[in-house]
C-alpha positions as a printed NumPy array, in Angstrom:
array([[ 60.354, -33.085, -36.683],
       [ 59.671, -32.424, -33.12 ],
       [ 58.347, -35.736, -31.309],
       [ 54.844, -35.856, -30.347],
       [ 54.242, -35.667, -26.533],
       [ 53.186, -38.926, -24.83 ],
       [ 49.788, -38.686, -23.211],
       [ 50.973, -40.227, -20.193],
       [ 54.02 , -37.866, -19.96 ],
       [ 51.704, -34.557, -20.656],
       [ 48.926, -35.47 , -18.461],
       [ 48.573, -33.935, -14.994],
       [ 47.879, -35.89 , -11.969],
       [ 45.042, -34.663,  -9.873],
       [ 45.324, -32.879,  -6.566],
       [ 46.73 , -34.672,  -3.286],
       [ 43.198, -34.402,  -1.785],
       [ 41.548, -36.125,  -4.93 ],
       [ 44.034, -39.157,  -4.827],
       [ 43.511, -39.97 ,  -1.381],
       [ 42.117, -43.307,  -0.924],
       [ 38.942, -42.894,   1.574],
       [ 39.105, -45.43 ,   4.199],
       [ 36.124, -47.503,   4.772],
       [ 37.068, -48.73 ,   8.599],
       [ 34.806, -48.783,  11.434],
       [ 36.668, -45.794,  13.094],
       [ 36.642, -43.711,  10.079],
       [ 32.886, -44.495,   9.517],
       [ 32.251, -43.606,  12.983],
       [ 34.219, -40.042,  12.799],
       [ 32.307, -39.388,   9.4  ],
       [ 29.193, -39.735,  11.137],
       [ 30.197, -37.341,  14.278],
       [ 31.063, -34.763,  11.284],
       [ 27.723, -35.037,   9.938],
       [ 26.063, -34.605,  13.141],
       [ 27.898, -31.517,  13.859],
       [ 27.278, -30.107,  10.872],
       [ 23.471, -30.563,  11.018],
       [ 23.597, -28.865,  14.633],
       [ 25.245, -25.913,  13.15 ],
       [ 23.447, -26.218,   9.877],
       [ 20.883, -23.191,  10.12 ],
       [ 23.657, -20.738,  11.91 ],
       [ 26.221, -21.601,   9.186],
       [ 23.875, -21.292,   6.408],
       [ 22.613, -17.907,   7.832],
       [ 26.464, -16.947,   7.935],
       [ 27.288, -18.08 ,   4.884],
       [ 24.339, -16.585,   3.197],
       [ 23.95 , -13.308,   5.213],
       [ 27.239, -12.571,   6.957],
       [ 30.114, -10.257,   6.631],
       [ 31.358, -10.163,   2.795],
       [ 27.879, -11.351,   1.452],
       [ 25.655,  -9.568,  -0.824],
       [ 22.795,  -9.598,   1.836],
       [ 24.978,  -8.329,   4.221],
       [ 26.376,  -5.523,   2.031],
       [ 22.72 ,  -4.57 ,   0.762],
       [ 21.509,  -4.274,   4.54 ],
       [ 24.498,  -2.007,   5.265],
       [ 23.945,   0.339,   2.571],
       [ 20.503,   0.371,   3.422],
       [ 20.996,   1.415,   7.212],
       [ 23.569,   3.691,   6.354],
       [ 21.56 ,   5.54 ,   3.97 ],
       [ 18.597,   5.807,   6.499],
       [ 20.47 ,   6.654,   9.728],
       [ 21.747,   9.535,   7.29 ],
       [ 18.858,  11.018,   5.702],
       [ 15.863,   8.881,   6.88 ],
       [ 14.753,  10.742,  10.104],
       [ 15.084,  14.255,   8.794],
       [ 13.075,  13.136,   5.521],
       [ 10.539,  11.206,   7.665],
       [  9.651,  14.63 ,   9.618],
       [  9.294,  16.439,   6.273],
       [  6.926,  13.639,   4.825],
       [  4.782,  13.974,   7.995],
       [  4.236,  17.612,   7.694],
       [  3.806,  17.348,   4.04 ],
       [  1.377,  14.261,   4.271],
       [ -0.921,  16.706,   6.609],
       [ -0.51 ,  19.575,   4.645],
       [ -1.249,  17.816,   1.189],
       [ -3.965,  15.405,   2.23 ],
       [ -6.833,  17.781,   2.249],
       [ -5.763,  19.571,  -1.133],
       [ -5.744,  15.924,  -2.58 ],
       [ -9.292,  15.592,  -1.793],
       [-10.076,  19.211,  -3.317],
       [ -8.254,  17.834,  -6.315],
       [-10.576,  14.575,  -6.09 ],
       [-13.657,  16.381,  -5.876],
       [-12.95 ,  18.63 ,  -9.004],
       [-12.306,  15.669, -11.165],
       [-15.043,  13.545,  -9.792],
       [-17.407,  16.544, -10.612],
       [-15.784,  16.856, -14.129],
       [-16.813,  13.228, -15.169],
       [-20.116,  13.378, -13.487],
       [-19.659,  11.666, -10.013],
       [-19.618,  14.676,  -7.449],
       [-21.923,  12.314,  -5.334],
       [-19.143,   9.669,  -5.188],
       [-16.835,  12.363,  -3.362],
       [-17.56 ,  10.416,   0.139],
       [-16.575,   7.008,  -1.356],
       [-13.632,   8.848,  -2.585],
       [-12.504,   9.789,   1.005],
       [-13.318,   6.701,   2.431],
       [-11.008,   4.556,  -0.192],
       [ -8.331,   6.976,   0.69 ],
       [ -8.596,   6.951,   4.525],
       [ -9.076,   2.906,   4.282],
       [ -5.174,   2.393,   4.51 ],
       [ -4.923,   4.71 ,   7.59 ],
       [ -5.616,   3.406,  11.279],
       [ -9.234,   4.028,  12.359],
       [ -7.594,   6.991,  14.991],
       [ -6.11 ,   8.744,  12.147],
       [ -9.126,   8.072,   9.924],
       [-11.417,   9.535,  12.231],
       [ -9.885,  12.67 ,  12.859],
       [ -9.586,  13.397,   8.951],
       [-12.921,  12.031,   7.791],
       [-15.201,  14.778,   8.862],
       [-12.522,  17.483,   8.269],
       [-12.354,  16.194,   4.731],
       [-16.058,  15.729,   3.895],
       [-16.69 ,  19.576,   5.19 ],
       [-13.797,  20.909,   2.829],
       [-15.291,  19.289,  -0.038],
       [-18.714,  20.252,   0.685],
       [-17.91 ,  23.896,   1.072],
       [-16.613,  24.015,  -2.33 ],
       [-18.276,  23.925,  -5.676],
       [-18.103,  25.476,  -9.057],
       [-15.351,  27.769,  -9.759],
       [-14.247,  27.914,  -6.006],
       [-13.75 ,  24.368,  -6.283],
       [-11.6  ,  24.561,  -9.212],
       [ -9.613,  27.575,  -7.982],
       [ -9.273,  25.573,  -4.927],
       [ -7.906,  22.664,  -7.007],
       [ -5.554,  24.809,  -8.842],
       [ -3.636,  25.757,  -5.608],
       [ -4.292,  22.109,  -4.161],
       [ -2.372,  20.809,  -7.229],
       [  0.749,  23.131,  -6.069],
       [  0.43 ,  22.005,  -2.744],
       [  0.4  ,  18.165,  -3.288],
       [  3.137,  18.442,  -6.014],
       [  5.416,  19.452,  -2.975],
       [  5.102,  16.422,  -1.498],
       [  5.877,  14.656,  -4.812],
       [  9.038,  16.778,  -5.251],
       [ 10.147,  15.832,  -1.498],
       [  9.842,  12.009,  -2.548],
       [ 11.758,  12.717,  -5.902],
       [ 14.387,  14.297,  -3.451],
       [ 14.6  ,  11.43 ,  -1.245],
       [ 14.894,   9.125,  -4.23 ],
       [ 17.547,  11.313,  -5.851],
       [ 19.728,  11.632,  -2.482],
       [ 19.414,   7.611,  -2.235],
       [ 21.026,   7.179,  -5.431],
       [ 23.418,  10.421,  -5.226],
       [ 22.141,  11.673,  -8.443],
       [ 21.306,  15.579,  -9.075],
       [ 18.388,  17.615, -10.588],
       [ 18.986,  17.768, -14.611],
       [ 15.724,  19.559, -15.564],
       [ 14.286,  23.003, -14.745],
       [ 12.461,  23.54 , -11.798],
       [  8.873,  24.092, -13.684],
       [  9.285,  20.949, -15.673],
       [  9.455,  18.73 , -12.617],
       [  6.519,  20.62 , -11.097],
       [  4.515,  19.56 , -14.237],
       [  5.707,  16.166, -14.016],
       [  4.316,  15.987, -10.355],
       [  1.103,  17.512, -11.532],
       [  0.553,  14.774, -14.118],
       [  1.432,  12.001, -11.302],
       [ -1.068,  13.397,  -9.158],
       [ -3.752,  13.52 , -11.841],
       [ -2.951,   9.791, -12.467],
       [ -3.184,   8.872,  -8.812],
       [ -6.758,  10.578,  -8.873],
       [ -7.735,   8.7  , -12.022],
       [ -6.633,   5.291, -10.584],
       [ -8.583,   6.031,  -7.857],
       [-11.62 ,   6.557,  -9.86 ],
       [-11.454,   3.636, -11.629],
       [-10.73 ,   1.552,  -7.934],
       [-14.301,   2.808,  -6.727],
       [-15.776,   1.878,  -9.847],
       [-14.217,  -1.769,  -9.525],
       [-15.417,  -1.767,  -6.012],
       [-19.079,  -0.698,  -6.926],
       [-19.01 ,  -3.579,  -9.551],
       [-17.676,  -5.91 ,  -7.072],
       [-20.326,  -4.877,  -4.239],
       [-23.28 ,  -5.22 ,  -7.159],
       [-22.029,  -8.631,  -7.658],
       [-22.335,  -9.85 ,  -4.276],
       [-25.937,  -8.222,  -3.858],
       [-26.764,  -9.873,  -7.075],
       [-25.545, -13.386,  -6.187],
       [-26.967, -13.284,  -2.34 ],
       [-30.474, -12.253,  -3.574],
       [-30.516, -14.527,  -6.605],
       [-28.542, -17.316,  -5.76 ],
       [-27.812, -17.994,  -1.809],
       [-26.672, -21.2  ,  -2.249],
       [-23.464, -19.671,  -3.6  ],
       [-22.561, -18.2  ,  -0.734],
       [-18.816, -19.582,  -0.725],
       [-18.405, -17.538,  -3.972],
       [-19.507, -14.381,  -1.999],
       [-17.188, -15.085,   0.552],
       [-14.568, -15.296,  -2.172],
       [-15.739, -12.038,  -3.568],
       [-15.245, -10.359,  -0.154],
       [-11.619, -11.223,  -0.638],
       [-11.749,  -7.954,  -2.38 ],
       [-10.542,  -6.42 ,   0.674],
       [ -7.224,  -7.228,  -0.151],
       [ -7.63 ,  -4.727,  -3.15 ],
       [ -6.656,  -1.966,  -1.205],
       [ -3.504,  -3.559,  -0.311],
       [ -2.613,  -4.542,  -3.83 ],
       [ -3.647,  -1.123,  -4.957],
       [ -1.388,   0.411,  -2.477],
       [  1.768,  -1.709,  -3.532],
       [  0.875,  -0.96 ,  -7.466],
       [  0.638,   2.734,  -6.431],
       [  3.788,   2.572,  -4.353],
       [  5.894,   0.976,  -7.609],
       [  4.609,   3.362,  -9.864],
       [  5.546,   6.084,  -7.917],
       [  8.899,   4.624,  -7.077],
       [  9.377,   3.87 , -10.97 ],
       [  8.111,   7.537, -12.382],
       [ 10.419,   9.448,  -9.274],
       [ 13.663,   7.165,  -9.876],
       [ 16.413,   8.96 , -11.469],
       [ 16.537,   8.39 , -15.252],
       [ 19.938,   6.543, -14.798],
       [ 18.387,   3.95 , -12.554],
       [ 15.206,   3.453, -14.272],
       [ 15.924,   0.563, -16.538],
       [ 15.37 ,  -3.064, -15.731],
       [ 19.012,  -3.632, -14.451],
       [ 17.924,  -1.756, -11.185],
       [ 14.779,  -3.31 ,  -9.767],
       [ 12.062,  -1.118,  -8.202],
       [ 10.075,  -3.372,  -6.647],
       [ 11.616,  -4.437,  -3.404],
       [ 11.355,  -0.859,  -2.177],
       [  7.705,  -0.57 ,  -3.233],
       [  6.999,  -4.181,  -1.636],
       [  9.011,  -3.179,   1.718],
       [  7.303,   0.244,   1.818],
       [  3.535,  -1.514,   1.359],
       [  4.327,  -4.078,   3.987],
       [  5.779,  -1.29 ,   6.051],
       [  2.633,   1.129,   5.673],
       [  0.077,  -2.149,   6.365],
       [  1.991,  -3.238,   9.318],
       [  2.128,   0.155,  10.979],
       [ -1.588,   0.592,  10.416],
       [ -2.079,  -2.901,  12.242],
       [  0.195,  -2.365,  15.131],
       [ -0.372,   1.217,  15.817],
       [ -3.975,   1.158,  17.556],
       [ -3.283,  -1.41 ,  20.051],
       [ -0.049,   0.041,  20.887],
       [ -1.539,   3.391,  21.323],
       [ -4.082,   2.161,  23.445],
       [ -1.932,  -0.044,  25.537],
       [  1.38 ,   1.871,  26.187],
       [  0.596,   5.517,  25.488],
       [ -2.085,   8.043,  26.687],
       [ -1.981,  11.089,  24.179],
       [ -5.475,  12.7  ,  25.472],
       [ -3.617,  13.212,  28.818],
       [ -0.577,  15.056,  27.335],
       [ -2.229,  16.926,  24.017],
       [ -5.85 ,  17.085,  24.979],
       [ -7.944,  17.707,  22.04 ],
       [ -4.999,  17.813,  19.458],
       [ -4.18 ,  14.221,  20.178],
       [ -5.902,  12.742,  16.979],
       [ -3.506,  15.45 ,  15.011],
       [ -0.586,  14.535,  16.738],
       [ -1.337,  10.453,  16.271],
       [ -2.004,  11.211,  12.304],
       [  1.864,  13.065,  12.455],
       [  3.159,  10.085,  14.134],
       [  1.418,   7.785,  11.642],
       [  2.734,   9.867,   8.641],
       [  6.056,   9.999,  10.046],
       [  6.69 ,   6.206,  10.429],
       [  5.042,   5.674,   6.963],
       [  7.653,   8.17 ,   5.84 ],
       [ 10.501,   6.426,   7.547],
       [  9.328,   3.096,   5.529],
       [  9.511,   5.255,   2.295],
       [ 12.931,   6.605,   2.786],
       [ 13.984,   2.764,   3.674],
       [ 12.301,   1.27 ,   0.935],
       [ 14.094,   3.83 ,  -1.259],
       [ 17.438,   3.334,   0.216],
       [ 16.737,  -0.363,  -0.168],
       [ 16.086,  -0.116,  -3.892],
       [ 19.627,   2.287,  -4.135],
       [ 21.499,  -0.565,  -2.196],
       [ 20.323,  -2.985,  -4.515],
       [ 21.712,  -0.874,  -7.657],
       [ 25.11 ,  -2.32 ,  -8.823],
       [ 26.154,   0.17 , -11.397],
       [ 29.56 ,  -1.091, -12.009],
       [ 28.119,  -4.36 , -12.93 ],
       [ 25.726,  -2.79 , -15.378],
       [ 28.712,  -0.692, -16.737],
       [ 30.462,  -3.544, -17.336],
       [ 27.837,  -4.806, -19.415],
       [ 27.308,  -1.884, -21.409],
       [ 31.036,  -1.266, -22.013],
       [ 31.414,  -5.042, -23.089],
       [ 27.988,  -4.347, -25.336],
       [ 29.757,  -1.306, -26.989],
       [ 33.121,  -3.028, -27.642],
       [ 31.34 ,  -6.147, -29.154],
       [ 29.389,  -3.656, -31.399],
       [ 32.619,  -1.585, -32.128],
       [ 34.26 ,  -4.701, -33.341],
       [ 31.34 ,  -6.176, -35.607],
       [ 31.236,  -2.849, -37.443],
       [ 34.796,  -2.845, -37.943]])
């Protein structure tokens, strides 16, 4: 019978650095304090390099996003700018038809204002009077005929966004052309319904403000809180973009393993940032009236939609860069292997 190995003989000694006896001499303590000061001085830089430098996930995601944006972003941004100008007025026609169907034709002006609230004043001032004239000029069967044509026009914009996401993820179309068009039409109608709900919410909030102001003037702070509903358009924009990204992302990358909210959040922040920064920049550094004359408003609107389109492309590329199919594939393979072993 083999002799049992002694625990003392079988145990392994720790590494040399762990067996070193730390010196507590004054010179050693001074050197340790000097090292700590050097680390604190270079702390922020070392942390940034360690967490965001080459070789890290953050750096890899940033590189993927920028490469994808450089390859396709500027072309798609121009396409989105053109289609946005082409589709925004047909969208108002669709909204007017739906509002007439539910008996709220008098609220079409509020619908236009709700859509334009996320645009810079220069752009909204150019679009609003034209949109009002277009909506008022149609009624009855002419309105519904215009809505049918408008649905096709606006669906082209949705299909362009779908193609942007498809290119970002590197996938191809798997359904027939008419199926994608029907899905796009459903998304557009859902957007109009959400717009109708948001307008109803704004009416309720405005009524609550008026009642409190008239009956309970001492609750002025509560009224100020209710006026925080100005952030509702921003939240609605972020939610709409998330639903758009989720519904148009290729089916293979629609699960929870591949997040969609980073791209939607970035696009919403980019959109609001452009809306805020564009007016002072145009008034301070550019004089479009001298170059384009009466067409300056249209050119500024196109430029705004181009910037928004670029932000949307960056958001799509960000979501694609965050996707790790190799990791998700390993997990799925392990799960299937476990299931096979269990069945055996």
